[in-house]
PDB file of C-alpha atoms in Angstrom:
ATOM      1  CA  MET A 452     -93.559 -27.719 -13.052  1.00  0.00           C
ATOM      2  CA  THR A 453     -96.617 -29.777 -13.895  1.00  0.00           C
ATOM      3  CA  PRO A 454     -96.754 -32.833 -11.586  1.00  0.00           C
ATOM      4  CA  TYR A 455     -97.276 -36.320 -12.949  1.00  0.00           C
ATOM      5  CA  PHE A 456    -100.406 -36.808 -10.819  1.00  0.00           C
ATOM      6  CA  VAL A 457    -102.892 -34.903  -8.704  1.00  0.00           C
ATOM      7  CA  SER A 458    -104.597 -36.568  -5.730  1.00  0.00           C
ATOM      8  CA  SER A 459    -108.363 -36.807  -6.088  1.00  0.00           C
ATOM      9  CA  ASP A 460    -111.094 -38.844  -4.384  1.00  0.00           C
ATOM     10  CA  GLY A 461    -108.729 -41.405  -2.882  1.00  0.00           C
ATOM     11  CA  GLY A 462    -106.960 -41.913  -6.213  1.00  0.00           C
ATOM     12  CA  PHE A 463    -104.629 -40.135  -8.604  1.00  0.00           C
ATOM     13  CA  VAL A 464    -105.469 -38.224 -11.778  1.00  0.00           C
ATOM     14  CA  PRO A 465    -102.608 -38.160 -14.331  1.00  0.00           C
ATOM     15  CA  ASN A 466    -101.528 -35.118 -16.283  1.00  0.00           C
ATOM     16  CA  GLU A 467    -100.458 -35.508 -19.904  1.00  0.00           C
ATOM     17  CA  ILE A 468     -96.791 -35.340 -18.886  1.00  0.00           C
ATOM     18  CA  ALA A 469     -97.239 -38.821 -17.314  1.00  0.00           C
ATOM     19  CA  HIS A 470     -97.650 -40.413 -20.773  1.00  0.00           C
ATOM     20  CA  GLY A 471     -94.954 -42.844 -21.890  1.00  0.00           C
ATOM     21  CA  GLY A 472     -93.467 -43.424 -25.330  1.00  0.00           C
ATOM     22  CA  TRP A 473     -95.994 -46.030 -26.490  1.00  0.00           C
ATOM     23  CA  GLY A 474     -99.052 -43.837 -27.039  1.00  0.00           C
ATOM     24  CA  PRO A 475    -101.546 -42.162 -24.671  1.00  0.00           C
ATOM     25  CA  THR A 476    -100.859 -44.566 -21.815  1.00  0.00           C
ATOM     26  CA  LEU A 477     -99.031 -43.980 -18.543  1.00  0.00           C
ATOM     27  CA  GLY A 478     -95.262 -44.448 -18.607  1.00  0.00           C
ATOM     28  CA  GLY A 479     -93.826 -47.393 -16.720  1.00  0.00           C
ATOM     29  CA  GLN A 480     -91.744 -45.064 -14.554  1.00  0.00           C
ATOM     30  CA  VAL A 481     -94.768 -43.270 -13.072  1.00  0.00           C
ATOM     31  CA  VAL A 482     -96.636 -46.548 -12.557  1.00  0.00           C
ATOM     32  CA  GLY A 483     -93.669 -47.812 -10.545  1.00  0.00           C
ATOM     33  CA  GLY A 484     -93.319 -44.478  -8.789  1.00  0.00           C
ATOM     34  CA  LEU A 485     -96.863 -44.594  -7.423  1.00  0.00           C
ATOM     35  CA  LEU A 486     -96.465 -48.219  -6.338  1.00  0.00           C
ATOM     36  CA  ALA A 487     -93.179 -47.378  -4.580  1.00  0.00           C
ATOM     37  CA  ARG A 488     -94.864 -44.434  -2.858  1.00  0.00           C
ATOM     38  CA  ALA A 489     -97.585 -46.756  -1.512  1.00  0.00           C
ATOM     39  CA  VAL A 490     -95.030 -49.316  -0.319  1.00  0.00           C
ATOM     40  CA  GLU A 491     -92.893 -46.729   1.452  1.00  0.00           C
ATOM     41  CA  VAL A 492     -95.803 -45.410   3.513  1.00  0.00           C
ATOM     42  CA  LEU A 493     -96.091 -48.781   5.276  1.00  0.00           C
ATOM     43  CA  VAL A 494     -92.417 -49.072   6.253  1.00  0.00           C
ATOM     44  CA  THR A 495     -91.844 -46.956   9.347  1.00  0.00           C
ATOM     45  CA  ASP A 496     -88.597 -48.500  10.633  1.00  0.00           C
ATOM     46  CA  GLU A 497     -85.799 -46.209   9.400  1.00  0.00           C
ATOM     47  CA  LYS A 498     -83.207 -48.981   9.802  1.00  0.00           C
ATOM     48  CA  LEU A 499     -84.839 -51.011   7.043  1.00  0.00           C
ATOM     49  CA  GLN A 500     -83.294 -50.618   3.578  1.00  0.00           C
ATOM     50  CA  PRO A 501     -85.424 -51.071   0.408  1.00  0.00           C
ATOM     51  CA  ALA A 502     -83.325 -53.853  -1.130  1.00  0.00           C
ATOM     52  CA  ARG A 503     -85.599 -55.145  -3.913  1.00  0.00           C
ATOM     53  CA  PHE A 504     -88.606 -53.633  -5.683  1.00  0.00           C
ATOM     54  CA  THR A 505     -90.292 -55.440  -8.593  1.00  0.00           C
ATOM     55  CA  VAL A 506     -93.020 -53.914 -10.763  1.00  0.00           C
ATOM     56  CA  GLU A 507     -95.255 -56.018 -13.013  1.00  0.00           C
ATOM     57  CA  ILE A 508     -97.212 -54.118 -15.668  1.00  0.00           C
ATOM     58  CA  LEU A 509    -100.135 -56.453 -16.323  1.00  0.00           C
ATOM     59  CA  ARG A 510    -101.673 -54.363 -19.092  1.00  0.00           C
ATOM     60  CA  ARG A 511    -101.182 -50.945 -20.607  1.00  0.00           C
ATOM     61  CA  VAL A 512    -102.335 -48.392 -18.064  1.00  0.00           C
ATOM     62  CA  ALA A 513    -104.730 -45.899 -19.623  1.00  0.00           C
ATOM     63  CA  SER A 514    -104.270 -42.172 -19.135  1.00  0.00           C
ATOM     64  CA  ALA A 515    -107.094 -42.098 -16.614  1.00  0.00           C
ATOM     65  CA  PRO A 516    -107.457 -42.004 -12.809  1.00  0.00           C
ATOM     66  CA  VAL A 517    -105.834 -44.855 -10.889  1.00  0.00           C
ATOM     67  CA  ARG A 518    -106.064 -46.173  -7.345  1.00  0.00           C
ATOM     68  CA  VAL A 519    -103.135 -47.662  -5.436  1.00  0.00           C
ATOM     69  CA  SER A 520    -103.127 -49.810  -2.298  1.00  0.00           C
ATOM     70  CA  ALA A 521    -100.452 -51.653  -0.328  1.00  0.00           C
ATOM     71  CA  SER A 522    -100.260 -54.261   2.420  1.00  0.00           C
ATOM     72  CA  VAL A 523     -97.548 -55.790   4.601  1.00  0.00           C
ATOM     73  CA  VAL A 524     -97.048 -59.446   3.653  1.00  0.00           C
ATOM     74  CA  ARG A 525     -94.561 -60.342   6.367  1.00  0.00           C
ATOM     75  CA  SER A 526     -92.431 -58.632   8.999  1.00  0.00           C
ATOM     76  CA  GLY A 527     -89.446 -60.270  10.683  1.00  0.00           C
ATOM     77  CA  ALA A 528     -86.470 -59.268  12.754  1.00  0.00           C
ATOM     78  CA  ARG A 529     -84.334 -58.561   9.678  1.00  0.00           C
ATOM     79  CA  MET A 530     -86.845 -57.977   6.891  1.00  0.00           C
ATOM     80  CA  GLN A 531     -90.238 -56.666   5.847  1.00  0.00           C
ATOM     81  CA  SER A 532     -92.131 -57.658   2.700  1.00  0.00           C
ATOM     82  CA  VAL A 533     -94.773 -55.336   1.195  1.00  0.00           C
ATOM     83  CA  ASP A 534     -97.065 -55.773  -1.815  1.00  0.00           C
ATOM     84  CA  ALA A 535     -98.804 -52.979  -3.737  1.00  0.00           C
ATOM     85  CA  ALA A 536    -101.491 -52.927  -6.425  1.00  0.00           C
ATOM     86  CA  MET A 537    -102.760 -50.396  -8.964  1.00  0.00           C
ATOM     87  CA  THR A 538    -106.302 -50.533 -10.303  1.00  0.00           C
ATOM     88  CA  GLN A 539    -108.368 -48.688 -12.905  1.00  0.00           C
ATOM     89  CA  ASP A 540    -112.171 -48.975 -12.833  1.00  0.00           C
ATOM     90  CA  GLY A 541    -111.786 -51.845 -10.383  1.00  0.00           C
ATOM     91  CA  GLU A 542    -109.431 -53.845 -12.628  1.00  0.00           C
ATOM     92  CA  LEU A 543    -105.872 -54.736 -11.622  1.00  0.00           C
ATOM     93  CA  VAL A 544    -103.434 -53.133 -14.101  1.00  0.00           C
ATOM     94  CA  ALA A 545    -100.086 -53.282 -12.256  1.00  0.00           C
ATOM     95  CA  ARG A 546     -98.630 -54.643  -9.054  1.00  0.00           C
ATOM     96  CA  ALA A 547     -95.381 -54.558  -7.133  1.00  0.00           C
ATOM     97  CA  SER A 548     -93.560 -56.425  -4.411  1.00  0.00           C
ATOM     98  CA  ALA A 549     -90.872 -54.973  -2.193  1.00  0.00           C
ATOM     99  CA  LEU A 550     -88.348 -56.461   0.204  1.00  0.00           C
ATOM    100  CA  TYR A 551     -86.764 -54.343   2.934  1.00  0.00           C
ATOM    101  CA  LEU A 552     -83.696 -55.614   4.795  1.00  0.00           C
ATOM    102  CA  ARG A 553     -82.262 -54.382   8.075  1.00  0.00           C
ATOM    103  CA  ARG A 554     -79.016 -52.415   7.811  1.00  0.00           C
ATOM    104  CA  GLY A 555     -76.156 -53.654   9.964  1.00  0.00           C
ATOM    105  CA  THR A 556     -72.377 -54.110  10.158  1.00  0.00           C
ATOM    106  CA  GLN A 557     -70.602 -54.205   6.788  1.00  0.00           C
ATOM    107  CA  PRO A 558     -68.434 -57.350   6.386  1.00  0.00           C
ATOM    108  CA  GLU A 559     -64.706 -56.862   5.929  1.00  0.00           C
ATOM    109  CA  GLY A 560     -62.714 -57.773   2.850  1.00  0.00           C
ATOM    110  CA  GLU A 561     -62.418 -56.673  -0.756  1.00  0.00           C
ATOM    111  CA  PHE A 562     -65.257 -57.349  -3.180  1.00  0.00           C
ATOM    112  CA  TRP A 563     -64.987 -57.659  -6.961  1.00  0.00           C
ATOM    113  CA  THR A 564     -67.366 -56.020  -9.411  1.00  0.00           C
ATOM    114  CA  THR A 565     -67.233 -54.929 -13.039  1.00  0.00           C
ATOM    115  CA  SER A 566     -65.554 -51.545 -13.334  1.00  0.00           C
ATOM    116  CA  ILE A 567     -67.617 -48.835 -15.031  1.00  0.00           C
ATOM    117  CA  ASP A 568     -66.777 -45.178 -15.555  1.00  0.00           C
ATOM    118  CA  LEU A 569     -69.747 -42.882 -16.034  1.00  0.00           C
ATOM    119  CA  PRO A 570     -69.503 -39.664 -18.045  1.00  0.00           C
ATOM    120  CA  PRO A 571     -69.491 -36.467 -15.956  1.00  0.00           C
ATOM    121  CA  LEU A 572     -72.733 -34.847 -14.851  1.00  0.00           C
ATOM    122  CA  PRO A 573     -74.408 -32.995 -17.725  1.00  0.00           C
ATOM    123  CA  GLU A 574     -74.856 -29.265 -17.903  1.00  0.00           C
ATOM    124  CA  GLU A 575     -78.425 -28.390 -16.971  1.00  0.00           C
ATOM    125  CA  PRO A 576     -80.620 -26.165 -19.140  1.00  0.00           C
ATOM    126  CA  ALA A 577     -81.416 -22.706 -17.828  1.00  0.00           C
ATOM    127  CA  ASP A 578     -85.075 -23.719 -17.347  1.00  0.00           C
ATOM    128  CA  PHE A 579     -87.035 -26.951 -17.208  1.00  0.00           C
ATOM    129  CA  ASP A 580     -90.446 -27.153 -18.882  1.00  0.00           C
ATOM    130  CA  ASP A 581     -93.113 -29.676 -19.869  1.00  0.00           C
ATOM    131  CA  THR A 582     -91.567 -30.712 -23.188  1.00  0.00           C
ATOM    132  CA  VAL A 583     -90.007 -33.753 -21.454  1.00  0.00           C
ATOM    133  CA  PRO A 584     -91.139 -35.647 -18.329  1.00  0.00           C
ATOM    134  CA  MET A 585     -87.679 -35.705 -16.758  1.00  0.00           C
ATOM    135  CA  PHE A 586     -84.235 -34.313 -17.467  1.00  0.00           C
ATOM    136  CA  ILE A 587     -82.190 -37.122 -18.997  1.00  0.00           C
ATOM    137  CA  ARG A 588     -78.839 -36.896 -20.754  1.00  0.00           C
ATOM    138  CA  PRO A 589     -78.092 -40.085 -22.727  1.00  0.00           C
ATOM    139  CA  PHE A 590     -74.520 -40.963 -23.698  1.00  0.00           C
ATOM    140  CA  GLY A 591     -73.052 -43.438 -26.164  1.00  0.00           C
ATOM    141  CA  PRO A 592     -69.453 -44.702 -26.355  1.00  0.00           C
ATOM    142  CA  ASP A 593     -68.160 -41.170 -26.961  1.00  0.00           C
ATOM    143  CA  PRO A 594     -69.377 -38.799 -24.197  1.00  0.00           C
ATOM    144  CA  GLU A 595     -68.555 -35.808 -26.430  1.00  0.00           C
ATOM    145  CA  TRP A 596     -70.575 -37.095 -29.416  1.00  0.00           C
ATOM    146  CA  SER A 597     -73.237 -34.628 -30.578  1.00  0.00           C
ATOM    147  CA  GLY A 598     -74.174 -35.802 -34.073  1.00  0.00           C
ATOM    148  CA  PRO A 599     -77.618 -36.631 -35.525  1.00  0.00           C
ATOM    149  CA  GLY A 600     -79.724 -39.509 -34.203  1.00  0.00           C
ATOM    150  CA  PHE A 601     -79.921 -40.948 -30.702  1.00  0.00           C
ATOM    151  CA  PRO A 602     -76.798 -41.932 -28.697  1.00  0.00           C
ATOM    152  CA  TRP A 603     -78.254 -45.340 -27.738  1.00  0.00           C
ATOM    153  CA  GLN A 604     -79.103 -46.356 -31.319  1.00  0.00           C
ATOM    154  CA  GLN A 605     -75.839 -48.221 -31.838  1.00  0.00           C
ATOM    155  CA  SER A 606     -74.267 -51.503 -30.834  1.00  0.00           C
ATOM    156  CA  GLY A 607     -72.034 -50.282 -28.051  1.00  0.00           C
ATOM    157  CA  PRO A 608     -71.914 -48.921 -24.501  1.00  0.00           C
ATOM    158  CA  ARG A 609     -74.627 -46.548 -23.331  1.00  0.00           C
ATOM    159  CA  TYR A 610     -75.032 -44.424 -20.230  1.00  0.00           C
ATOM    160  CA  ALA A 611     -77.338 -41.772 -18.795  1.00  0.00           C
ATOM    161  CA  TRP A 612     -77.701 -39.236 -16.027  1.00  0.00           C
ATOM    162  CA  LEU A 613     -81.311 -38.618 -14.937  1.00  0.00           C
ATOM    163  CA  ARG A 614     -82.915 -36.024 -12.743  1.00  0.00           C
ATOM    164  CA  GLU A 615     -86.588 -35.841 -11.862  1.00  0.00           C
ATOM    165  CA  VAL A 616     -87.660 -32.206 -12.072  1.00  0.00           C
ATOM    166  CA  ARG A 617     -91.338 -32.453 -11.057  1.00  0.00           C
ATOM    167  CA  ASP A 618     -93.515 -33.904  -8.304  1.00  0.00           C
ATOM    168  CA  LEU A 619     -94.857 -37.428  -8.716  1.00  0.00           C
ATOM    169  CA  VAL A 620     -97.939 -36.310  -6.783  1.00  0.00           C
ATOM    170  CA  ALA A 621     -98.655 -32.590  -6.602  1.00  0.00           C
ATOM    171  CA  GLY A 622     -97.273 -30.998  -3.438  1.00  0.00           C
ATOM    172  CA  GLU A 623     -95.161 -33.987  -2.334  1.00  0.00           C
ATOM    173  CA  GLU A 624     -91.374 -34.026  -2.272  1.00  0.00           C
ATOM    174  CA  LEU A 625     -89.802 -37.078  -3.904  1.00  0.00           C
ATOM    175  CA  SER A 626     -88.146 -39.479  -1.452  1.00  0.00           C
ATOM    176  CA  PRO A 627     -84.833 -41.119  -2.431  1.00  0.00           C
ATOM    177  CA  PHE A 628     -86.573 -44.498  -2.838  1.00  0.00           C
ATOM    178  CA  VAL A 629     -89.289 -43.114  -5.125  1.00  0.00           C
ATOM    179  CA  ARG A 630     -86.626 -41.228  -7.093  1.00  0.00           C
ATOM    180  CA  ALA A 631     -84.784 -44.521  -7.711  1.00  0.00           C
ATOM    181  CA  ALA A 632     -88.044 -46.325  -8.568  1.00  0.00           C
ATOM    182  CA  LEU A 633     -88.816 -43.692 -11.201  1.00  0.00           C
ATOM    183  CA  ALA A 634     -85.335 -43.940 -12.721  1.00  0.00           C
ATOM    184  CA  VAL A 635     -84.992 -47.730 -12.968  1.00  0.00           C
ATOM    185  CA  ASP A 636     -87.685 -48.022 -15.665  1.00  0.00           C
ATOM    186  CA  VAL A 637     -85.111 -46.532 -18.074  1.00  0.00           C
ATOM    187  CA  THR A 638     -83.253 -49.878 -17.858  1.00  0.00           C
ATOM    188  CA  SER A 639     -85.534 -51.282 -20.555  1.00  0.00           C
ATOM    189  CA  SER A 640     -84.983 -48.627 -23.203  1.00  0.00           C
ATOM    190  CA  MET A 641     -81.289 -48.256 -22.349  1.00  0.00           C
ATOM    191  CA  THR A 642     -80.496 -51.972 -22.713  1.00  0.00           C
ATOM    192  CA  ASN A 643     -82.946 -52.796 -25.532  1.00  0.00           C
ATOM    193  CA  PHE A 644     -81.967 -50.139 -28.069  1.00  0.00           C
ATOM    194  CA  SER A 645     -80.238 -51.597 -31.124  1.00  0.00           C
ATOM    195  CA  SER A 646     -78.643 -50.068 -34.190  1.00  0.00           C
ATOM    196  CA  ALA A 647     -82.133 -50.209 -35.774  1.00  0.00           C
ATOM    197  CA  GLY A 648     -83.941 -48.453 -32.897  1.00  0.00           C
ATOM    198  CA  LEU A 649     -86.099 -49.526 -29.938  1.00  0.00           C
ATOM    199  CA  ALA A 650     -88.540 -52.376 -30.491  1.00  0.00           C
ATOM    200  CA  PHE A 651     -89.035 -53.894 -27.020  1.00  0.00           C
ATOM    201  CA  ILE A 652     -91.568 -52.772 -24.403  1.00  0.00           C
ATOM    202  CA  ASN A 653     -91.261 -53.397 -20.665  1.00  0.00           C
ATOM    203  CA  ALA A 654     -93.238 -56.278 -19.185  1.00  0.00           C
ATOM    204  CA  ASP A 655     -91.735 -55.857 -15.732  1.00  0.00           C
ATOM    205  CA  TYR A 656     -88.668 -54.435 -14.041  1.00  0.00           C
ATOM    206  CA  THR A 657     -86.777 -54.823 -10.786  1.00  0.00           C
ATOM    207  CA  LEU A 658     -84.806 -52.344  -8.725  1.00  0.00           C
ATOM    208  CA  ALA A 659     -82.162 -53.789  -6.381  1.00  0.00           C
ATOM    209  CA  LEU A 660     -80.573 -51.292  -3.988  1.00  0.00           C
ATOM    210  CA  SER A 661     -77.626 -51.677  -1.636  1.00  0.00           C
ATOM    211  CA  ARG A 662     -78.242 -48.116  -0.422  1.00  0.00           C
ATOM    212  CA  LEU A 663     -80.508 -45.173  -1.151  1.00  0.00           C
ATOM    213  CA  PRO A 664     -79.358 -42.521  -3.627  1.00  0.00           C
ATOM    214  CA  VAL A 665     -78.099 -39.189  -2.319  1.00  0.00           C
ATOM    215  CA  GLY A 666     -78.918 -36.039  -4.272  1.00  0.00           C
ATOM    216  CA  PRO A 667     -81.166 -35.440  -7.274  1.00  0.00           C
ATOM    217  CA  TYR A 668     -79.103 -37.236  -9.951  1.00  0.00           C
ATOM    218  CA  ILE A 669     -79.165 -40.956 -10.727  1.00  0.00           C
ATOM    219  CA  GLY A 670     -76.681 -42.363 -13.221  1.00  0.00           C
ATOM    220  CA  MET A 671     -77.151 -45.538 -15.239  1.00  0.00           C
ATOM    221  CA  ALA A 672     -74.851 -47.753 -17.290  1.00  0.00           C
ATOM    222  CA  ALA A 673     -76.068 -50.601 -19.505  1.00  0.00           C
ATOM    223  CA  VAL A 674     -74.411 -53.883 -18.535  1.00  0.00           C
ATOM    224  CA  THR A 675     -76.184 -56.721 -20.391  1.00  0.00           C
ATOM    225  CA  HIS A 676     -78.726 -57.448 -23.116  1.00  0.00           C
ATOM    226  CA  THR A 677     -79.964 -60.868 -24.214  1.00  0.00           C
ATOM    227  CA  SER A 678     -82.888 -61.539 -26.554  1.00  0.00           C
ATOM    228  CA  ALA A 679     -84.370 -64.291 -28.715  1.00  0.00           C
ATOM    229  CA  ASP A 680     -87.706 -64.755 -30.479  1.00  0.00           C
ATOM    230  CA  GLY A 681     -88.967 -61.335 -29.365  1.00  0.00           C
ATOM    231  CA  VAL A 682     -88.230 -61.748 -25.631  1.00  0.00           C
ATOM    232  CA  ALA A 683     -85.468 -59.683 -24.020  1.00  0.00           C
ATOM    233  CA  THR A 684     -83.705 -59.202 -20.710  1.00  0.00           C
ATOM    234  CA  GLY A 685     -81.422 -56.325 -19.818  1.00  0.00           C
ATOM    235  CA  SER A 686     -79.525 -55.102 -16.794  1.00  0.00           C
ATOM    236  CA  ALA A 687     -78.001 -51.778 -15.799  1.00  0.00           C
ATOM    237  CA  THR A 688     -75.950 -50.497 -12.892  1.00  0.00           C
ATOM    238  CA  LEU A 689     -77.354 -47.491 -10.991  1.00  0.00           C
ATOM    239  CA  TYR A 690     -75.253 -44.723  -9.427  1.00  0.00           C
ATOM    240  CA  ASP A 691     -75.474 -41.462  -7.585  1.00  0.00           C
ATOM    241  CA  THR A 692     -72.675 -38.899  -7.624  1.00  0.00           C
ATOM    242  CA  SER A 693     -70.805 -40.850  -4.912  1.00  0.00           C
ATOM    243  CA  GLY A 694     -70.764 -44.232  -6.657  1.00  0.00           C
ATOM    244  CA  PRO A 695     -72.854 -47.349  -7.379  1.00  0.00           C
ATOM    245  CA  ILE A 696     -76.116 -47.867  -5.490  1.00  0.00           C
ATOM    246  CA  GLY A 697     -77.699 -50.916  -7.136  1.00  0.00           C
ATOM    247  CA  THR A 698     -78.948 -52.694 -10.241  1.00  0.00           C
ATOM    248  CA  GLY A 699     -81.892 -52.498 -12.615  1.00  0.00           C
ATOM    249  CA  LEU A 700     -83.281 -55.576 -14.403  1.00  0.00           C
ATOM    250  CA  SER A 701     -85.842 -55.470 -17.214  1.00  0.00           C
ATOM    251  CA  THR A 702     -87.818 -58.160 -19.018  1.00  0.00           C
ATOM    252  CA  ALA A 703     -89.421 -57.023 -22.266  1.00  0.00           C
ATOM    253  CA  VAL A 704     -91.373 -58.241 -25.293  1.00  0.00           C
ATOM    254  CA  ALA A 705     -91.059 -57.133 -28.916  1.00  0.00           C
ATOM    255  CA  ASN A 706     -93.184 -54.100 -29.796  1.00  0.00           C
ATOM    256  CA  PHE A 707     -92.778 -51.770 -32.764  1.00  0.00           C
ATOM    257  CA  ASN A 708     -94.705 -48.585 -31.927  1.00  0.00           C
ATOM    258  CA  PHE A 709     -92.171 -46.629 -29.911  1.00  0.00           C
ATOM    259  CA  SER A 710     -92.281 -42.866 -30.378  1.00  0.00           C
ATOM    260  CA  PRO A 711     -89.891 -40.958 -28.100  1.00  0.00           C
ATOM    261  CA  ASN A 712     -91.647 -38.130 -26.259  1.00  0.00           C
ATOM    262  CA  GLY A 713     -88.475 -36.135 -25.859  1.00  0.00           C
ATOM    263  CA  SER A 714     -85.358 -37.777 -24.456  1.00  0.00           C
ATOM    264  CA  GLY A 715     -82.480 -35.536 -23.528  1.00  0.00           C
TER     265      GLY A 715
END
């Protein structure tokens, strides 16, 4: 499988598969993936849990080499804060901040949360190829629906199961944290689709994790959408095959040039 990026000269050269759905620019998921990769390198304490990861896309990232750096902002007994930055030709194009919290004893008691039932895992194709960047199976209100159009282009519930099938950087295995960071970008398109299509583009997104995902699949369920005057927010719950793992939050601005590059 063609990787999203190849390491070169201290930076990363993207392959065409790293393009997003808004033209020949890098997709938000791979921008966040590289920033998460840089953050994770600096956190060596295995008892620290990546609890919050926020990506700000400051401008469209051209399909050209990028450089990524990271630095520890603060370390304490129960937390570590790390910032990361992505540059092109010396200009800042995206940045991220991450908060790691120390795992400990789980408090007792029953906790309430909205109940969501995800559709079952999808059947995989016999072979993966470069026609789509990832394997994603979107679902609408009816998991068995297979008619024309796109399952999220309606005013109702929407879900997805995602599986990354290629390296982020050639020759490197995806870590659970990077896998989640790649998936959470889908929050924007999942929550911002309407019955007329998708007309919002990500400005930033946040991944909040109570635990790391186990296995290759990450499930998502749209929870909220609010928008007014061309500004939108959306949230989704993230799962692995054992249950919920966290939340995705997207802020987006109206944009009308979306062209899906193969979803599902």
